[in-house]
Amino acid sequence: MTEQRIATRRVSLDPAVFAVAAGTLFGLLLLRNPVTFGRVVYERGDFAANSVITADAKHFDLLVGNYSRLGFHHPGPAFFYVQAFGEWLLYDLLGAVPTPWNGQWVALLALNSVLLALVLSVVHSWTASRAATALCGAAMILYFATQPAILASAWMPNLYVAPFLLLLTAAASVAAGRVAHLPLLALAAGLLIHGHVSFLLFAPVLSGAAVVASLWTGRPAWRESGVAVAGAVAVLAVFALPIALNLLLHWPGDLLRYFEYDGARATPAAADVARYVLRYYASSPPLGALAAAAFLGSAAFLTRRLPAGPPRRFLTAAVCAAALATILFTGYVARAVDDLRFTYVGQFTRAIPLLLSLVCVAAAALRPGAFLSSLGRRPAQWLVTAVVIGALGVGSGAPALRKLPEHVPDMPEVMATLDRYTAGRPAVVDVTQETWPAFTALVVHGDRMGPRVCARDPWWEFMVTERYICTPDDLARGRSVRLTPTAPEGATLITPVDEAVLTAGS
């Protein structure tokens, strides 16, 4: 069979591969997190702040993303429409989960599973080997099992890992000539740009490099790619719509803040930048440097050993995508991370060593004369099955695949006490900086259980939206309370809440 016929056959993603991968990953996450359906979760902190805008998404009123600690909102609401759908379907409609947050959480677990299944489907479309794809899936599970909790987490920095892996994989596929995968590249880029302003750098550069490489090496493929280009444009249009509407309705919105996004107050030392970049490979810089060199070197070496053809072309492009992403991230750390103590900022780059791991596994499995091919078909199938089952066994017991969101178990009692104190009137809250996680919890659960909770200081609008800033009517009718880490001397205690206390205001 010629390379052209192989390429034509593999353009489409295999629905069976996608369904098995997505179902297995989703099932594994639910197995590790049975609390999604069985435990009441009353969110706090960032999770509660996200629930504030998820409520807007349920009514199709949300046009912005999650808040930034720098005082603005990230570009788009895509993740929150996913959460809103989960809350509506599983809590409002089916009553399958005990609280709204549980529905949001299940939806995010499903999103991660789908994105990772798309990655494996792209890999399979190039390798045409279910054995190699299954081994890549096993490697993926083992990788996440040894990392900090990522897949089961609903925290925004962790949610960028799966779409960034898809961005790198789809970029490699497009660069290698698979123009049909442009919509996947657009999907990953759109999700990331909606999630964080920093991806206004990473997504266009990586996507643009993939398109340029594809044009440079495969113009005939582009002549037959009208459907793929139209699909990518449609996907990008969906992601661009809320951003455009927000600019039209609230010009200039946060647009100027995005162009000014340049957190570094002073250029950090090269050693500090290197230490920051390498920490996503290992905890110490020497081990991180060794691990990074091993990942990149092994992927390049094993790919080089493959015979010329589609798999080698794709895996080579994947190595290049990982290298380019590392270069971009190094420049980003040097220029735009205002405090290198904030390690969560680069969490998404854990996708880079994972991609290199998948390249190594696929290249090793496909190499002529590899161990699998020497076993014969039936023994090889049994070995692959054993490896996958072993990986699932490790994953089913891995602490890293289990994560309970931050929450306040006694929130109903807190809200009942506050409601009695305010006699049903709005609670006008004076908030200290340290108590913001408790404040967002009060806002969300006040909306669900009563009474209304609002901030006296308009500065908190970036976190809880204008809806929960006290209006003149709130100030006139409401009852003042203070939220502080500890009760001030002589203050009347209303109730403890989370790691703070509510006391009577003046």
Coordinates of C-alpha atoms in Angstrom, one line a residue:
M1 CA 0.0 0.0 0.0
T2 CA 1.5 3.4 -1.0
E3 CA 2.1 6.2 1.5
Q4 CA -0.6 8.3 -0.2
R5 CA -3.2 5.6 0.2
I6 CA -2.2 5.1 3.9
A7 CA -2.4 8.8 4.5
T8 CA -5.8 9.0 2.9
R9 CA -7.1 6.1 5.0
R10 CA -5.9 7.7 8.2
V11 CA -7.2 11.3 7.7
S12 CA -10.3 10.6 9.8
L13 CA -10.1 9.8 13.5
D14 CA -11.1 6.3 14.3
P15 CA -14.4 6.6 16.3
A16 CA -13.8 3.3 18.1
V17 CA -10.3 4.5 19.3
F18 CA -11.8 7.8 20.5
A19 CA -14.8 6.2 22.2
V20 CA -12.7 3.5 24.0
A21 CA -10.1 6.1 25.1
A22 CA -12.6 8.7 26.3
G23 CA -14.7 6.1 28.1
T24 CA -11.8 4.5 29.8
L25 CA -10.3 7.7 31.0
F26 CA -13.6 9.1 32.2
G27 CA -14.4 5.8 33.9
L28 CA -11.1 5.8 35.6
L29 CA -11.6 9.3 36.9
L30 CA -15.0 8.5 38.2
L31 CA -13.7 5.4 39.9
R32 CA -11.0 7.4 41.6
N33 CA -13.5 10.2 42.5
P34 CA -16.7 8.5 43.6
V35 CA -17.5 11.6 45.7
T36 CA -18.6 13.3 42.5
F37 CA -21.9 11.6 42.8
G38 CA -22.0 10.7 46.5
R39 CA -20.6 13.7 48.6
V40 CA -22.0 17.1 49.1
V41 CA -19.5 19.8 48.0
Y42 CA -19.9 23.4 49.1
E43 CA -17.2 25.2 47.1
R44 CA -15.0 28.0 48.4
G45 CA -12.2 30.2 47.1
D46 CA -11.5 30.1 43.3
F47 CA -14.1 27.3 42.9
A48 CA -16.8 29.5 44.4
A49 CA -15.6 32.5 42.3
N50 CA -16.0 30.4 39.2
S51 CA -19.4 29.3 40.3
V52 CA -20.4 32.9 40.4
I53 CA -19.8 33.3 36.6
T54 CA -21.0 29.7 35.9
A55 CA -24.4 30.9 37.0
D56 CA -24.3 33.6 34.3
A57 CA -23.2 31.0 31.8
K58 CA -26.4 28.9 32.6
H59 CA -28.4 31.9 31.3
F60 CA -26.0 32.5 28.3
D61 CA -25.0 35.9 29.9
L62 CA -21.3 35.2 30.4
L63 CA -18.9 36.8 28.0
V64 CA -15.6 36.7 30.0
G65 CA -13.4 34.2 31.6
N66 CA -12.1 33.6 35.1
Y67 CA -10.7 36.4 37.2
S68 CA -7.0 37.2 37.3
R69 CA -5.3 38.1 40.6
L70 CA -4.0 41.1 38.6
G71 CA -7.6 42.5 38.6
F72 CA -9.1 41.6 35.2
H73 CA -10.9 38.7 33.5
H74 CA -9.2 36.3 31.1
P75 CA -10.5 36.4 27.6
G76 CA -13.3 33.9 27.3
P77 CA -16.0 31.8 29.1
A78 CA -15.6 28.4 27.3
F79 CA -14.7 26.4 30.4
F80 CA -17.6 27.9 32.3
Y81 CA -20.2 26.9 29.7
V82 CA -18.9 23.3 30.1
Q83 CA -19.4 23.6 33.8
A84 CA -22.8 25.2 33.4
F85 CA -23.9 22.3 31.1
G86 CA -22.7 19.8 33.8
E87 CA -24.6 21.6 36.5
W88 CA -27.8 21.9 34.4
L89 CA -27.7 18.3 33.2
L90 CA -26.7 16.5 36.3
Y91 CA -28.1 18.7 39.1
D92 CA -31.0 20.7 37.7
L93 CA -32.4 18.2 35.2
L94 CA -31.4 14.7 36.4
G95 CA -30.8 15.3 40.1
A96 CA -27.9 12.8 39.8
V97 CA -25.5 14.8 42.0
P98 CA -26.1 16.3 45.4
T99 CA -25.0 19.9 44.7
P100 CA -24.5 22.2 41.7
W101 CA -20.7 22.1 42.1
N102 CA -20.7 18.3 41.7
G103 CA -22.3 18.6 38.3
Q104 CA -19.7 21.2 37.3
W105 CA -16.9 18.9 38.4
V106 CA -18.1 15.8 36.5
A107 CA -18.4 18.0 33.3
L108 CA -14.7 19.0 33.7
L109 CA -13.6 15.4 34.2
A110 CA -15.5 14.5 31.0
L111 CA -13.8 17.4 29.2
N112 CA -10.3 16.3 30.2
S113 CA -11.2 12.7 29.1
V114 CA -12.4 13.9 25.7
L115 CA -9.4 16.1 25.1
L116 CA -6.9 13.3 26.0
A117 CA -8.9 10.8 23.9
L118 CA -8.5 13.2 20.9
V119 CA -4.8 13.2 21.5
L120 CA -4.7 9.4 21.3
S121 CA -6.9 9.4 18.3
V122 CA -4.5 11.7 16.4
V123 CA -1.6 9.5 17.4
H124 CA -3.5 6.5 16.0
S125 CA -4.4 8.3 12.8
W126 CA -0.7 8.5 12.1
T127 CA 0.5 5.1 13.4
A128 CA -2.4 3.0 12.3
S129 CA -1.5 0.7 15.2
R130 CA -3.9 0.1 18.0
A131 CA -1.1 -1.6 20.0
A132 CA 1.1 1.5 19.8
T133 CA -2.0 3.7 20.6
A134 CA -2.9 1.5 23.6
L135 CA 0.7 1.7 24.9
C136 CA 0.6 5.5 24.5
G137 CA -2.7 5.5 26.6
A138 CA -1.0 3.4 29.3
A139 CA 2.0 5.8 29.3
M140 CA -0.4 8.7 29.6
I141 CA -2.2 7.2 32.7
L142 CA 1.2 6.4 34.3
Y143 CA 2.4 9.9 33.7
F144 CA -0.6 11.5 35.3
A145 CA -0.4 9.0 38.2
T146 CA 3.1 10.3 39.1
Q147 CA 2.3 14.0 38.7
P148 CA 0.6 16.4 41.1
A149 CA -3.2 16.0 40.9
I150 CA -4.1 17.4 37.5
L151 CA -6.8 15.4 35.7
A152 CA -9.2 15.2 38.7
S153 CA -8.7 18.9 39.6
A154 CA -11.2 21.7 38.7
W155 CA -8.6 24.4 39.4
M156 CA -8.0 26.5 36.3
P157 CA -4.2 26.1 36.0
N158 CA -4.7 22.3 36.0
L159 CA -7.4 22.5 33.3
Y160 CA -4.9 23.9 30.8
V161 CA -2.8 20.8 30.7
A162 CA -5.1 18.6 28.5
P163 CA -5.9 21.2 25.9
F164 CA -2.2 22.2 25.7
L165 CA -1.3 18.6 25.0
L166 CA -4.0 18.6 22.3
L167 CA -2.6 21.9 20.9
L168 CA 0.9 20.4 20.6
T169 CA -0.3 17.1 19.1
A170 CA -2.7 18.7 16.6
A171 CA 0.0 21.3 15.7
A172 CA 2.4 18.4 15.0
S173 CA -0.2 16.6 12.9
V174 CA -1.0 19.7 10.8
A175 CA 2.7 20.5 10.4
A176 CA 3.3 16.9 9.2
G177 CA 0.6 17.4 6.5
R178 CA -2.6 16.3 8.1
V179 CA -4.7 19.4 7.3
A180 CA -7.8 17.6 8.2
H181 CA -6.9 18.1 11.9
L182 CA -7.1 21.9 11.7
P183 CA -10.4 21.9 13.6
L184 CA -8.7 20.1 16.5
L185 CA -5.9 22.7 16.5
A186 CA -8.6 25.4 16.5
L187 CA -10.5 23.7 19.4
A188 CA -7.4 23.5 21.6
A189 CA -6.3 27.0 20.7
G190 CA -9.7 28.4 21.5
L191 CA -10.0 26.7 24.8
L192 CA -6.6 27.9 25.9
I193 CA -7.1 31.5 24.8
H194 CA -10.4 31.5 26.7
G195 CA -8.7 30.1 29.7
H196 CA -5.7 32.5 30.2
V197 CA -4.3 35.6 28.5
S198 CA -0.9 34.0 28.2
F199 CA -2.1 31.7 25.5
L200 CA -2.5 34.7 23.2
L201 CA 1.2 34.1 22.8
F202 CA 1.4 30.3 22.8
A203 CA -1.6 29.4 20.7
P204 CA -1.1 31.6 17.7
V205 CA 2.7 31.0 17.5
L206 CA 2.4 27.2 17.7
S207 CA -0.6 27.1 15.4
G208 CA 0.9 29.5 13.0
A209 CA 4.2 27.5 12.9
A210 CA 2.2 24.4 12.2
V211 CA 0.3 26.0 9.3
V212 CA 3.4 27.5 7.8
A213 CA 5.2 24.1 8.0
S214 CA 2.3 22.4 6.3
L215 CA 2.1 25.0 3.5
W216 CA 5.8 24.8 3.0
T217 CA 5.8 21.0 2.6
G218 CA 2.3 20.0 1.5
R219 CA 0.6 22.5 -0.8
P220 CA -1.4 19.8 -2.7
A221 CA -3.0 18.8 0.6
W222 CA -4.3 22.3 1.1
R223 CA -6.0 22.3 -2.3
E224 CA -8.2 19.5 -1.1
S225 CA -8.8 20.8 2.5
G226 CA -11.7 23.1 2.1
V227 CA -13.9 21.2 4.6
A228 CA -11.1 21.2 7.2
V229 CA -10.4 24.9 6.8
A230 CA -14.1 25.7 7.0
G231 CA -14.4 23.6 10.1
A232 CA -11.5 25.3 11.7
V233 CA -12.9 28.7 10.8
A234 CA -16.3 27.7 12.3
V235 CA -14.6 26.5 15.5
L236 CA -12.6 29.7 15.8
A237 CA -15.8 31.8 15.1
V238 CA -17.6 30.1 18.0
F239 CA -14.7 30.9 20.4
A240 CA -14.4 34.5 19.0
L241 CA -18.1 35.3 19.4
P242 CA -18.2 36.0 23.2
I243 CA -15.0 37.9 23.0
A244 CA -16.3 40.1 20.2
L245 CA -19.6 40.6 21.9
N246 CA -17.9 41.6 25.1
L247 CA -15.8 44.1 23.3
L248 CA -18.8 45.5 21.4
L249 CA -20.9 45.8 24.5
H250 CA -18.2 46.9 27.0
W251 CA -15.5 48.5 24.9
P252 CA -12.6 48.2 25.4
G253 CA -13.2 45.7 28.2
D254 CA -10.0 44.2 29.4
L255 CA -8.3 44.4 25.9
L256 CA -5.8 47.1 26.9
R257 CA -4.9 45.0 30.0
Y258 CA -4.1 42.1 27.7
F259 CA -1.7 44.1 25.7
E260 CA -0.1 45.4 28.9
Y261 CA 0.1 41.9 30.4
D262 CA 3.8 42.0 31.3
G263 CA 4.1 40.9 34.8
A264 CA 7.9 40.9 35.2
R265 CA 9.0 44.0 37.3
A266 CA 12.6 43.1 36.6
T267 CA 14.2 40.5 34.4
P268 CA 15.0 37.5 36.5
A269 CA 18.4 35.9 36.4
A270 CA 19.0 33.2 33.8
A271 CA 19.5 30.6 36.5
D272 CA 16.2 31.5 38.1
V273 CA 14.4 31.2 34.8
A274 CA 16.1 27.8 34.1
R275 CA 15.1 26.6 37.6
Y276 CA 11.5 27.6 37.0
V277 CA 11.3 26.0 33.6
L278 CA 12.9 22.7 34.7
R279 CA 10.8 22.3 37.8
Y280 CA 8.0 20.8 35.7
Y281 CA 10.4 17.9 34.9
A282 CA 11.8 17.3 38.4
S283 CA 11.9 19.0 41.8
S284 CA 15.6 19.9 41.7
P285 CA 17.3 21.8 38.8
P286 CA 20.0 19.2 38.1
L287 CA 17.4 16.4 38.0
G288 CA 15.1 18.6 35.9
A289 CA 17.9 19.3 33.4
L290 CA 18.7 15.6 33.2
A291 CA 15.1 14.6 32.8
A292 CA 14.5 17.2 30.1
A293 CA 17.5 16.1 28.2
A294 CA 16.5 12.5 28.5
F295 CA 12.9 13.1 27.3
L296 CA 14.0 15.2 24.3
G297 CA 17.0 13.1 23.5
S298 CA 15.2 9.8 23.7
A299 CA 12.3 11.1 21.6
A300 CA 14.6 12.5 18.9
F301 CA 16.8 9.3 18.8
L302 CA 13.9 6.8 18.7
T303 CA 12.1 8.9 16.0
R304 CA 15.3 9.1 14.0
R305 CA 15.5 5.3 14.0
L306 CA 12.1 4.9 12.2
P307 CA 12.0 4.4 8.5
A308 CA 10.9 7.3 6.4
G309 CA 7.1 7.6 6.2
P310 CA 4.0 9.2 7.9
P311 CA 4.7 8.0 11.4
R312 CA 8.3 9.3 11.4
R313 CA 7.1 12.6 9.9
F314 CA 4.4 13.1 12.6
L315 CA 6.6 12.1 15.5
T316 CA 9.4 14.4 14.3
A317 CA 7.0 17.3 14.1
A318 CA 5.8 16.4 17.7
V319 CA 9.4 16.7 18.9
C320 CA 9.8 20.0 17.2
A321 CA 6.5 21.3 18.7
A322 CA 7.7 20.3 22.1
A323 CA 11.0 22.1 21.5
L324 CA 9.3 25.3 20.3
A325 CA 6.9 25.3 23.2
T326 CA 9.8 25.0 25.6
I327 CA 11.5 28.0 23.9
L328 CA 8.3 30.1 24.1
F329 CA 7.8 29.1 27.7
T330 CA 11.4 30.1 28.7
G331 CA 10.8 33.5 27.1
Y332 CA 7.5 33.9 28.8
V333 CA 9.0 33.1 32.2
A334 CA 11.8 35.7 31.6
R335 CA 9.4 38.4 30.5
A336 CA 5.9 37.9 31.9
V337 CA 5.9 36.0 35.2
D338 CA 5.9 38.6 37.9
D339 CA 6.8 36.3 40.8
L340 CA 8.6 33.0 40.2
R341 CA 7.2 31.7 43.5
F342 CA 3.9 31.2 41.6
T343 CA 4.6 27.8 40.3
Y344 CA 1.1 27.2 39.1
V345 CA 1.6 29.6 36.2
G346 CA 3.5 27.1 34.2
Q347 CA 1.5 24.0 35.2
F348 CA 0.3 23.6 31.6
T349 CA 3.9 22.8 30.4
R350 CA 3.6 19.4 32.1
A351 CA 2.1 18.5 28.7
I352 CA 5.5 18.8 27.1
P353 CA 7.3 15.9 28.7
L354 CA 4.1 13.9 28.3
L355 CA 4.1 14.5 24.6
L356 CA 7.7 13.5 24.4
S357 CA 6.9 10.3 26.4
L358 CA 4.1 9.5 23.9
V359 CA 6.6 10.0 21.0
C360 CA 9.1 7.6 22.7
V361 CA 6.5 4.9 23.2
A362 CA 5.0 5.2 19.7
A363 CA 8.5 5.2 18.1
A364 CA 9.7 2.3 20.1
A365 CA 6.5 0.3 19.3
L366 CA 6.7 1.0 15.6
R367 CA 10.4 0.5 15.0
P368 CA 11.0 -2.5 12.7
G369 CA 12.5 -5.3 14.7
A370 CA 11.0 -3.9 17.9
F371 CA 10.3 -6.3 20.8
L372 CA 6.5 -6.3 20.0
S373 CA 7.0 -7.3 16.4
S374 CA 9.4 -10.0 17.3
L375 CA 6.8 -11.7 19.6
G376 CA 4.2 -12.4 16.9
R377 CA 0.7 -11.1 16.7
R378 CA -1.0 -13.0 19.5
P379 CA 1.7 -12.7 22.2
A380 CA 2.1 -9.0 21.3
Q381 CA -1.6 -8.5 21.8
W382 CA -1.5 -10.2 25.2
L383 CA 1.5 -8.2 26.3
V384 CA -0.1 -4.9 25.3
T385 CA -3.3 -5.9 27.1
A386 CA -1.3 -6.7 30.2
V387 CA 0.5 -3.4 30.1
V388 CA -2.8 -1.4 29.7
I389 CA -4.4 -3.4 32.6
G390 CA -1.3 -2.7 34.7
A391 CA -1.5 1.0 34.0
L392 CA -5.2 1.0 34.8
G393 CA -4.4 -0.8 38.0
V394 CA -1.8 1.8 39.0
G395 CA -4.2 4.6 38.0
S396 CA -7.0 3.1 40.0
G397 CA -5.0 3.5 43.2
A398 CA -3.0 6.6 42.4
P399 CA -3.5 9.5 44.8
A400 CA -2.8 11.9 41.9
L401 CA -6.0 10.9 40.1
R402 CA -8.1 11.8 43.1
K403 CA -8.9 15.3 44.1
L404 CA -11.6 16.8 46.3
P405 CA -12.2 20.5 45.6
E406 CA -11.8 23.0 48.4
H407 CA -15.1 23.3 50.2
V408 CA -16.8 24.3 53.5
P409 CA -18.8 21.3 54.8
D410 CA -20.8 23.4 57.3
M411 CA -22.0 26.0 54.8
P412 CA -25.7 25.4 55.4
E413 CA -25.3 26.1 59.1
V414 CA -23.2 29.2 58.4
M415 CA -25.8 30.6 56.0
A416 CA -28.7 29.8 58.4
T417 CA -26.9 31.6 61.2
L418 CA -26.2 34.6 58.9
D419 CA -29.8 34.6 57.8
R420 CA -31.0 34.8 61.3
Y421 CA -28.6 37.6 62.1
T422 CA -29.7 39.7 59.1
A423 CA -33.3 38.8 59.4
G424 CA -33.4 38.1 55.7
R425 CA -31.9 41.4 54.7
P426 CA -28.8 41.6 52.6
A427 CA -25.5 41.0 54.4
V428 CA -23.2 44.0 53.6
V429 CA -19.7 42.6 54.0
D430 CA -16.5 44.4 54.7
V431 CA -13.8 41.9 53.4
T432 CA -10.2 41.8 54.3
Q433 CA -7.7 40.5 51.7
E434 CA -6.9 37.3 53.6
T435 CA -10.5 36.2 53.8
W436 CA -11.4 36.3 50.1
P437 CA -11.9 32.4 49.9
A438 CA -14.5 32.6 52.6
F439 CA -16.1 35.6 51.0
T440 CA -16.6 33.9 47.6
A441 CA -18.2 30.9 49.4
L442 CA -20.6 33.3 51.2
V443 CA -21.5 34.9 47.9
V444 CA -22.3 31.7 46.1
H445 CA -24.2 30.0 48.9
G446 CA -26.0 33.2 49.8
D447 CA -27.4 33.1 46.3
R448 CA -28.5 29.5 46.7
M449 CA -29.6 29.5 50.3
G450 CA -30.0 33.1 51.3
P451 CA -29.5 35.8 52.4
R452 CA -28.0 37.9 49.7
V453 CA -24.3 38.6 50.3
C454 CA -22.5 41.6 48.8
A455 CA -19.2 43.5 49.1
R456 CA -19.3 47.0 50.3
D457 CA -16.0 47.8 48.5
P458 CA -16.5 47.9 44.7
W459 CA -12.8 46.8 44.3
W460 CA -14.1 43.1 44.6
E461 CA -16.0 43.4 41.4
F462 CA -13.2 41.6 39.4
M463 CA -13.7 38.5 41.6
V464 CA -17.5 38.4 42.2
T465 CA -18.8 40.5 39.3
E466 CA -20.9 43.7 39.6
R467 CA -23.9 41.6 40.7
Y468 CA -22.4 41.1 44.1
I469 CA -21.2 44.6 44.8
C470 CA -23.6 46.3 47.2
T471 CA -26.2 48.5 45.5
P472 CA -27.5 51.7 47.2
D473 CA -30.6 49.7 48.2
D474 CA -28.4 47.0 49.7
L475 CA -26.5 49.6 51.7
A476 CA -29.8 51.2 52.9
R477 CA -31.6 48.0 53.8
G478 CA -28.8 45.6 54.6
R479 CA -27.0 44.7 57.8
S480 CA -23.3 45.3 58.0
V481 CA -20.9 42.4 58.9
R482 CA -17.2 42.0 58.9
L483 CA -15.2 39.1 57.5
T484 CA -11.8 38.8 59.2
P485 CA -9.2 36.1 59.9
T486 CA -9.9 36.4 63.7
A487 CA -12.6 38.3 65.6
P488 CA -11.5 41.9 66.5
E489 CA -11.4 42.6 70.2
G490 CA -14.8 43.5 71.5
A491 CA -16.6 42.4 68.3
T492 CA -19.8 40.4 68.4
L493 CA -19.2 37.0 66.8
I494 CA -21.8 35.8 64.4
T495 CA -20.3 32.6 63.1
P496 CA -17.0 31.1 62.0
V497 CA -16.8 30.5 58.3
D498 CA -14.0 28.5 56.6
E499 CA -10.8 29.9 58.0
A500 CA -12.3 33.3 58.9
V501 CA -15.0 34.7 61.2
L502 CA -18.1 36.8 60.6
T503 CA -18.6 39.5 63.2
A504 CA -21.2 42.3 63.5
G505 CA -20.3 45.4 61.6
S506 CA -20.7 49.0 62.6

